PDB file of C-alpha atoms in Angstrom:
ATOM      1  CA  UNK X   1      36.944-112.947  46.207  1.00 53.00           C
ATOM      2  CA  UNK X   2      37.566-113.671  42.798  1.00 47.00           C
ATOM      3  CA  UNK X   3      33.898-114.107  41.922  1.00 52.00           C
ATOM      4  CA  UNK X   4      33.470-110.697  43.773  1.00 50.00           C
ATOM      5  CA  UNK X   5      36.626-109.163  41.317  1.00 46.00           C
ATOM      6  CA  UNK X   6      34.855-111.405  38.695  1.00 54.00           C
ATOM      7  CA  UNK X   7      31.768-108.950  39.224  1.00 48.00           C
ATOM      8  CA  UNK X   8      32.984-105.858  39.571  1.00 52.00           C
ATOM      9  CA  UNK X   9      35.066-106.324  36.459  1.00 54.00           C
ATOM     10  CA  UNK X  10      32.055-107.094  33.849  1.00 52.00           C
ATOM     11  CA  UNK X  11      30.311-103.965  35.850  1.00 49.00           C
ATOM     12  CA  UNK X  12      33.050-101.723  35.124  1.00 43.00           C
ATOM     13  CA  UNK X  13      32.615-103.737  31.314  1.00 48.00           C
ATOM     14  CA  UNK X  14      29.371-103.259  30.962  1.00 42.00           C
ATOM     15  CA  UNK X  15      29.372-100.001  32.553  1.00 47.00           C
ATOM     16  CA  UNK X  16      32.332 -98.504  30.147  1.00 42.00           C
ATOM     17  CA  UNK X  17      30.201-100.279  27.274  1.00 48.00           C
ATOM     18  CA  UNK X  18      27.112 -97.883  28.699  1.00 47.00           C
ATOM     19  CA  UNK X  19      29.225 -94.963  27.986  1.00 44.00           C
ATOM     20  CA  UNK X  20      30.775 -96.244  24.301  1.00 43.00           C
ATOM     21  CA  UNK X  21      27.231 -96.704  23.619  1.00 42.00           C
ATOM     22  CA  UNK X  22      26.393 -93.582  24.876  1.00 44.00           C
ATOM     23  CA  UNK X  23      29.074 -92.107  22.767  1.00 37.00           C
ATOM     24  CA  UNK X  24      27.919 -93.953  19.702  1.00 37.00           C
ATOM     25  CA  UNK X  25      24.166 -92.652  20.349  1.00 43.00           C
ATOM     26  CA  UNK X  26      25.179 -89.085  20.851  1.00 41.00           C
ATOM     27  CA  UNK X  27      28.147 -89.527  18.018  1.00 44.00           C
ATOM     28  CA  UNK X  28      25.299 -90.925  15.106  1.00 41.00           C
ATOM     29  CA  UNK X  29      22.844 -87.932  16.540  1.00 41.00           C
ATOM     30  CA  UNK X  30      25.617 -85.867  15.419  1.00 38.00           C
ATOM     31  CA  UNK X  31      26.304 -87.537  12.172  1.00 40.00           C
ATOM     32  CA  UNK X  32      22.811 -87.280  11.574  1.00 36.00           C
ATOM     33  CA  UNK X  33      22.244 -84.034  12.505  1.00 37.00           C
ATOM     34  CA  UNK X  34      25.303 -82.866  10.363  1.00 37.00           C
ATOM     35  CA  UNK X  35      24.223 -84.711   7.820  1.00 41.00           C
ATOM     36  CA  UNK X  36      20.306 -83.390   7.724  1.00 41.00           C
ATOM     37  CA  UNK X  37      22.253 -79.733   7.817  1.00 44.00           C
ATOM     38  CA  UNK X  38      24.066 -80.224   5.537  1.00 45.00           C
ATOM     39  CA  UNK X  39      21.154 -81.516   3.501  1.00 43.00           C
ATOM     40  CA  UNK X  40      19.103 -78.577   4.789  1.00 48.00           C
ATOM     41  CA  UNK X  41      22.394 -76.126   3.469  1.00 51.00           C
ATOM     42  CA  UNK X  42      22.339 -77.376   0.413  1.00 51.00           C
ATOM     43  CA  UNK X  43      18.692 -77.646  -0.437  1.00 53.00           C
ATOM     44  CA  UNK X  44      18.677 -73.619   0.945  1.00 54.00           C
ATOM     45  CA  UNK X  45      21.621 -72.731  -1.544  1.00 55.00           C
ATOM     46  CA  UNK X  46      19.889 -74.559  -4.623  1.00 49.00           C
ATOM     47  CA  UNK X  47      17.056 -72.602  -3.979  1.00 49.00           C
ATOM     48  CA  UNK X  48      18.764 -69.187  -3.307  1.00 49.00           C
ATOM     49  CA  UNK X  49      20.912 -70.082  -6.635  1.00 56.00           C
ATOM     50  CA  UNK X  50      17.464 -71.269  -8.757  1.00 51.00           C
ATOM     51  CA  UNK X  51      15.721 -67.694  -7.413  1.00 55.00           C
ATOM     52  CA  UNK X  52      18.487 -65.750  -8.536  1.00 54.00           C
ATOM     53  CA  UNK X  53      19.015 -67.451 -12.028  1.00 66.00           C
ATOM     54  CA  UNK X  54      15.602 -68.189 -12.924  1.00 59.00           C
ATOM     55  CA  UNK X  55      14.933 -65.022 -14.012  1.00 67.00           C
ATOM     56  CA  UNK X  56      18.198 -64.782 -15.646  1.00 73.00           C
ATOM     57  CA  UNK X  57      17.484 -67.979 -17.689  1.00 67.00           C
ATOM     58  CA  UNK X  58      13.554 -66.463 -18.330  1.00 75.00           C
ATOM     59  CA  UNK X  59      15.089 -63.109 -19.961  1.00 69.00           C
ATOM     60  CA  UNK X  60      18.004 -64.893 -22.398  1.00 66.00           C
ATOM     61  CA  UNK X  61      15.666 -67.808 -23.348  1.00 75.00           C
ATOM     62  CA  UNK X  62      12.977 -65.037 -24.374  1.00 76.00           C
ATOM     63  CA  UNK X  63      15.774 -63.116 -26.062  1.00 74.00           C
ATOM     64  CA  UNK X  64      16.852 -65.675 -28.095  1.00 78.00           C
ATOM     65  CA  UNK X  65      13.370 -66.528 -28.928  1.00 80.00           C
ATOM     66  CA  UNK X  66      12.868 -63.353 -30.452  1.00 79.00           C
ATOM     67  CA  UNK X  67      16.012 -63.223 -32.183  1.00 79.00           C
ATOM     68  CA  UNK X  68      15.043 -66.563 -33.909  1.00 78.00           C
ATOM     69  CA  UNK X  69      11.674 -65.058 -35.021  1.00 77.00           C
ATOM     70  CA  UNK X  70      13.258 -62.334 -36.210  1.00 77.00           C
ATOM     71  CA  UNK X  71      15.553 -64.206 -38.753  1.00 74.00           C
ATOM     72  CA  UNK X  72      12.815 -66.692 -39.276  1.00 74.00           C
ATOM     73  CA  UNK X  73      10.485 -63.660 -40.432  1.00 71.00           C
ATOM     74  CA  UNK X  74      13.395 -61.560 -42.172  1.00 74.00           C
ATOM     75  CA  UNK X  75      13.962 -64.588 -43.978  1.00 68.00           C
ATOM     76  CA  UNK X  76      10.344 -64.926 -45.328  1.00 63.00           C
ATOM     77  CA  UNK X  77       9.831 -61.182 -45.798  1.00 63.00           C
ATOM     78  CA  UNK X  78      13.325 -61.554 -48.020  1.00 66.00           C
ATOM     79  CA  UNK X  79      11.322 -64.413 -50.249  1.00 65.00           C
ATOM     80  CA  UNK X  80       8.310 -62.068 -50.940  1.00 62.00           C
ATOM     81  CA  UNK X  81       8.528 -60.239 -53.827  1.00 57.00           C
ATOM     82  CA  UNK X  82       6.837 -56.700 -53.314  1.00 57.00           C
ATOM     83  CA  UNK X  83       4.232 -55.005 -55.714  1.00 55.00           C
ATOM     84  CA  UNK X  84       6.956 -52.350 -57.728  1.00 58.00           C
ATOM     85  CA  UNK X  85       5.743 -49.464 -58.924  1.00 61.00           C
ATOM     86  CA  UNK X  86       6.014 -48.816 -62.663  1.00 73.00           C
ATOM     87  CA  UNK X  87       4.472 -46.790 -65.302  1.00 75.00           C
ATOM     88  CA  UNK X  88       2.828 -46.963 -68.670  1.00 86.00           C
ATOM     89  CA  UNK X  89       1.065 -45.802 -71.449  1.00 92.00           C
ATOM     90  CA  UNK X  90      -1.623 -47.301 -72.437  1.00 91.00           C
ATOM     91  CA  UNK X  91      -2.160 -48.908 -76.325  1.00 89.00           C
ATOM     92  CA  UNK X  92      -1.705 -46.356 -79.057  1.00 93.00           C
ATOM     93  CA  UNK X  93      -0.313 -43.581 -76.626  1.00 96.00           C
ATOM     94  CA  UNK X  94       3.178 -42.280 -76.529  1.00 95.00           C
ATOM     95  CA  UNK X  95       5.450 -41.820 -73.537  1.00 95.00           C
ATOM     96  CA  UNK X  96       7.220 -39.106 -73.087  1.00 95.00           C
ATOM     97  CA  UNK X  97       8.792 -37.274 -70.105  1.00 92.00           C
ATOM     98  CA  UNK X  98       5.878 -38.531 -67.618  1.00 92.00           C
ATOM     99  CA  UNK X  99       3.440 -38.074 -70.003  1.00 96.00           C
ATOM    100  CA  UNK X 100       1.208 -39.537 -72.529  1.00 97.00           C
ATOM    101  CA  UNK X 101       0.357 -38.859 -75.950  1.00 98.00           C
ATOM    102  CA  UNK X 102      -1.955 -39.266 -78.481  1.00 98.00           C
ATOM    103  CA  UNK X 103      -2.332 -38.612 -82.281  1.00 97.00           C
ATOM    104  CA  UNK X 104      -5.785 -38.794 -83.116  1.00 95.00           C
ATOM    105  CA  UNK X 105      -6.725 -40.242 -86.503  1.00 91.00           C
ATOM    106  CA  UNK X 106     -10.297 -39.056 -86.475  1.00 94.00           C
ATOM    107  CA  UNK X 107     -11.330 -35.436 -87.471  1.00 96.00           C
ATOM    108  CA  UNK X 108     -13.323 -32.933 -85.535  1.00 97.00           C
ATOM    109  CA  UNK X 109     -13.669 -29.376 -84.085  1.00 98.00           C
ATOM    110  CA  UNK X 110     -11.610 -27.841 -81.692  1.00 98.00           C
ATOM    111  CA  UNK X 111     -14.404 -27.916 -79.000  1.00 98.00           C
ATOM    112  CA  UNK X 112     -15.074 -31.900 -80.028  1.00 98.00           C
ATOM    113  CA  UNK X 113     -11.254 -32.625 -80.177  1.00 98.00           C
ATOM    114  CA  UNK X 114     -11.055 -31.398 -76.491  1.00 98.00           C
ATOM    115  CA  UNK X 115     -14.167 -33.409 -75.511  1.00 98.00           C
ATOM    116  CA  UNK X 116     -12.484 -36.711 -77.068  1.00 97.00           C
ATOM    117  CA  UNK X 117      -9.365 -35.886 -75.097  1.00 98.00           C
ATOM    118  CA  UNK X 118     -11.292 -35.386 -71.832  1.00 98.00           C
ATOM    119  CA  UNK X 119     -12.813 -38.762 -72.264  1.00 97.00           C
ATOM    120  CA  UNK X 120      -9.327 -40.495 -72.431  1.00 96.00           C
ATOM    121  CA  UNK X 121      -8.615 -39.035 -69.467  1.00 95.00           C
ATOM    122  CA  UNK X 122      -6.668 -36.369 -70.842  1.00 97.00           C
ATOM    123  CA  UNK X 123      -6.359 -32.963 -72.506  1.00 98.00           C
ATOM    124  CA  UNK X 124      -5.352 -31.683 -75.772  1.00 98.00           C
ATOM    125  CA  UNK X 125      -1.895 -31.073 -75.425  1.00 98.00           C
ATOM    126  CA  UNK X 126       0.150 -28.339 -73.338  1.00 97.00           C
ATOM    127  CA  UNK X 127       3.676 -27.659 -75.209  1.00 97.00           C
ATOM    128  CA  UNK X 128       5.668 -26.238 -72.313  1.00 94.00           C
ATOM    129  CA  UNK X 129       9.231 -26.820 -73.786  1.00 95.00           C
ATOM    130  CA  UNK X 130      11.270 -26.572 -76.859  1.00 95.00           C
ATOM    131  CA  UNK X 131      12.203 -30.488 -76.194  1.00 96.00           C
ATOM    132  CA  UNK X 132       8.539 -31.055 -75.942  1.00 97.00           C
ATOM    133  CA  UNK X 133       7.824 -29.479 -79.185  1.00 97.00           C
ATOM    134  CA  UNK X 134      10.783 -31.356 -80.908  1.00 97.00           C
ATOM    135  CA  UNK X 135       9.101 -34.836 -80.022  1.00 97.00           C
ATOM    136  CA  UNK X 136       5.643 -33.339 -80.840  1.00 97.00           C
ATOM    137  CA  UNK X 137       7.255 -32.227 -83.994  1.00 96.00           C
ATOM    138  CA  UNK X 138       9.001 -35.443 -85.245  1.00 96.00           C
ATOM    139  CA  UNK X 139       5.746 -37.768 -84.376  1.00 96.00           C
ATOM    140  CA  UNK X 140       3.324 -35.082 -86.740  1.00 96.00           C
ATOM    141  CA  UNK X 141       6.059 -35.386 -89.811  1.00 94.00           C
ATOM    142  CA  UNK X 142       5.418 -39.321 -89.521  1.00 93.00           C
ATOM    143  CA  UNK X 143       2.157 -38.988 -89.566  1.00 92.00           C
ATOM    144  CA  UNK X 144       1.361 -36.229 -91.987  1.00 89.00           C
ATOM    145  CA  UNK X 145       1.989 -35.367 -95.854  1.00 82.00           C
ATOM    146  CA  UNK X 146       2.105 -32.791 -97.845  1.00 71.00           C
ATOM    147  CA  UNK X 147      -0.903 -30.989 -97.525  1.00 76.00           C
ATOM    148  CA  UNK X 148      -2.414 -33.474 -95.073  1.00 85.00           C
ATOM    149  CA  UNK X 149      -4.553 -32.504 -92.212  1.00 89.00           C
ATOM    150  CA  UNK X 150      -2.955 -31.113 -89.039  1.00 94.00           C
ATOM    151  CA  UNK X 151      -3.224 -31.599 -85.169  1.00 98.00           C
ATOM    152  CA  UNK X 152      -5.459 -29.371 -83.032  1.00 98.00           C
ATOM    153  CA  UNK X 153      -3.291 -28.457 -79.920  1.00 98.00           C
ATOM    154  CA  UNK X 154      -4.666 -26.783 -76.795  1.00 98.00           C
ATOM    155  CA  UNK X 155      -4.142 -23.469 -77.599  1.00 97.00           C
ATOM    156  CA  UNK X 156      -6.728 -20.675 -77.945  1.00 97.00           C
ATOM    157  CA  UNK X 157      -7.768 -17.006 -77.662  1.00 96.00           C
ATOM    158  CA  UNK X 158     -11.537 -17.264 -77.255  1.00 95.00           C
ATOM    159  CA  UNK X 159     -11.506 -15.950 -74.102  1.00 94.00           C
ATOM    160  CA  UNK X 160      -9.568 -12.798 -75.194  1.00 94.00           C
ATOM    161  CA  UNK X 161      -8.667 -11.914 -78.472  1.00 94.00           C
ATOM    162  CA  UNK X 162      -5.038 -11.532 -79.046  1.00 93.00           C
ATOM    163  CA  UNK X 163      -4.278 -13.162 -75.917  1.00 95.00           C
ATOM    164  CA  UNK X 164      -3.645 -16.750 -76.663  1.00 97.00           C
ATOM    165  CA  UNK X 165      -3.649 -19.525 -73.121  1.00 97.00           C
ATOM    166  CA  UNK X 166      -3.581 -23.152 -72.861  1.00 97.00           C
ATOM    167  CA  UNK X 167      -6.589 -24.778 -71.808  1.00 96.00           C
ATOM    168  CA  UNK X 168      -5.377 -24.518 -67.936  1.00 94.00           C
ATOM    169  CA  UNK X 169      -5.466 -20.543 -69.074  1.00 94.00           C
ATOM    170  CA  UNK X 170      -1.378 -20.702 -68.826  1.00 95.00           C
ATOM    171  CA  UNK X 171       0.516 -18.226 -70.685  1.00 89.00           C
ATOM    172  CA  UNK X 172       2.255 -20.725 -73.650  1.00 85.00           C
ATOM    173  CA  UNK X 173       5.756 -20.660 -75.255  1.00 86.00           C
ATOM    174  CA  UNK X 174       5.516 -19.673 -78.784  1.00 88.00           C
ATOM    175  CA  UNK X 175       6.241 -21.358 -81.668  1.00 95.00           C
ATOM    176  CA  UNK X 176       4.470 -19.965 -84.295  1.00 95.00           C
ATOM    177  CA  UNK X 177       4.620 -20.013 -87.962  1.00 94.00           C
ATOM    178  CA  UNK X 178       6.287 -16.615 -89.716  1.00 92.00           C
ATOM    179  CA  UNK X 179       3.212 -14.125 -89.905  1.00 92.00           C
ATOM    180  CA  UNK X 180       1.126 -16.569 -87.398  1.00 94.00           C
ATOM    181  CA  UNK X 181      -1.504 -15.671 -85.594  1.00 95.00           C
ATOM    182  CA  UNK X 182      -2.861 -13.677 -87.960  1.00 94.00           C
ATOM    183  CA  UNK X 183      -6.656 -13.981 -87.195  1.00 94.00           C
ATOM    184  CA  UNK X 184      -7.616 -14.338 -90.774  1.00 94.00           C
ATOM    185  CA  UNK X 185     -11.641 -14.058 -91.441  1.00 93.00           C
ATOM    186  CA  UNK X 186     -11.504 -15.106 -95.037  1.00 91.00           C
ATOM    187  CA  UNK X 187     -13.505 -18.272 -94.279  1.00 89.00           C
ATOM    188  CA  UNK X 188     -14.885 -17.381 -90.590  1.00 92.00           C
ATOM    189  CA  UNK X 189     -16.116 -14.104 -89.746  1.00 93.00           C
ATOM    190  CA  UNK X 190     -15.143 -15.083 -86.098  1.00 92.00           C
ATOM    191  CA  UNK X 191     -11.743 -15.544 -87.237  1.00 95.00           C
ATOM    192  CA  UNK X 192      -9.220 -17.905 -85.789  1.00 97.00           C
ATOM    193  CA  UNK X 193      -8.973 -18.519 -82.705  1.00 97.00           C
ATOM    194  CA  UNK X 194      -7.823 -21.653 -82.051  1.00 98.00           C
ATOM    195  CA  UNK X 195      -3.837 -23.015 -82.443  1.00 97.00           C
ATOM    196  CA  UNK X 196      -3.073 -26.075 -84.332  1.00 97.00           C
ATOM    197  CA  UNK X 197       0.181 -27.955 -85.413  1.00 96.00           C
ATOM    198  CA  UNK X 198       1.640 -28.771 -88.789  1.00 94.00           C
ATOM    199  CA  UNK X 199       4.820 -30.523 -89.249  1.00 92.00           C
ATOM    200  CA  UNK X 200       6.861 -27.633 -88.200  1.00 92.00           C
ATOM    201  CA  UNK X 201       5.288 -24.876 -86.767  1.00 94.00           C
ATOM    202  CA  UNK X 202       2.022 -23.414 -84.715  1.00 96.00           C
ATOM    203  CA  UNK X 203      -1.022 -22.049 -87.090  1.00 96.00           C
ATOM    204  CA  UNK X 204      -4.091 -20.705 -85.560  1.00 97.00           C
ATOM    205  CA  UNK X 205      -7.550 -21.228 -87.637  1.00 97.00           C
ATOM    206  CA  UNK X 206     -11.266 -21.401 -87.268  1.00 97.00           C
ATOM    207  CA  UNK X 207     -12.051 -23.269 -84.204  1.00 98.00           C
ATOM    208  CA  UNK X 208     -14.759 -24.898 -86.397  1.00 96.00           C
ATOM    209  CA  UNK X 209     -12.601 -26.603 -88.540  1.00 96.00           C
ATOM    210  CA  UNK X 210     -12.389 -30.200 -88.700  1.00 97.00           C
ATOM    211  CA  UNK X 211      -8.300 -31.470 -87.970  1.00 97.00           C
ATOM    212  CA  UNK X 212      -6.805 -34.344 -86.278  1.00 97.00           C
ATOM    213  CA  UNK X 213      -5.708 -33.551 -82.253  1.00 98.00           C
ATOM    214  CA  UNK X 214      -3.005 -34.369 -80.436  1.00 98.00           C
ATOM    215  CA  UNK X 215      -4.399 -35.479 -76.522  1.00 98.00           C
ATOM    216  CA  UNK X 216      -1.979 -34.887 -73.769  1.00 98.00           C
ATOM    217  CA  UNK X 217      -2.313 -36.917 -70.008  1.00 97.00           C
ATOM    218  CA  UNK X 218      -0.141 -38.070 -67.160  1.00 94.00           C
ATOM    219  CA  UNK X 219       1.653 -41.137 -67.556  1.00 90.00           C
ATOM    220  CA  UNK X 220      -0.557 -44.167 -65.370  1.00 77.00           C
ATOM    221  CA  UNK X 221       1.012 -46.049 -62.529  1.00 76.00           C
ATOM    222  CA  UNK X 222       0.833 -49.909 -62.470  1.00 68.00           C
ATOM    223  CA  UNK X 223       1.824 -52.472 -60.704  1.00 53.00           C
ATOM    224  CA  UNK X 224       3.658 -55.341 -61.305  1.00 52.00           C
ATOM    225  CA  UNK X 225       2.295 -58.296 -59.664  1.00 46.00           C
ATOM    226  CA  UNK X 226       4.844 -61.141 -58.431  1.00 44.00           C
ATOM    227  CA  UNK X 227       3.669 -63.166 -61.488  1.00 44.00           C
ATOM    228  CA  UNK X 228       4.895 -60.638 -63.864  1.00 43.00           C
ATOM    229  CA  UNK X 229       8.263 -60.393 -62.593  1.00 42.00           C
ATOM    230  CA  UNK X 230       9.225 -63.998 -63.076  1.00 43.00           C
TER     231      UNK X 230
END
């Protein structure tokens, strides 16, 4: 009888133990399932965050890189000294009012003098204002002595007697001396058809006479190189 009771206890114990084992097995399965589900949920969240944040990350990375390049090249460009335009007359020419003037030392006829001016890139001077006349007069006075040879200017009435025009055929201001122009024919039967400049005023004279001359041209552009700026 006692043996039977002990056997029943063992059976119940085993039965209970089996249930516990099954419960433990079930609990472990659920735990593993929950753990696995947690991992999957975590991975899903990570992937979702990655997909949504990665384009933003790329955008800001590119933006910052562009800013860096802009700053870098701005600094480099600031260090470069540009070729700055300047304006300068050649040697032996005088600058005034955006033009260059050459006072020749050789004497020749009006036509020959004009040819010389053209070979130098200009023409016989055209006087457009009283201010320019005063500038030229001061220079002529410095270069002329009493009874010295005057200077041809780009004024003539060869095309039509009495109608004085500059070489570009524009009508001049007049700074003639009193009683000039007079077209005197005492030394040349063709008269006096070309203008010349003395220490104060203009005179007409035979175009065949030899005088010095004043050439004029626009001021020449030049460029300052980085070495010349140092």
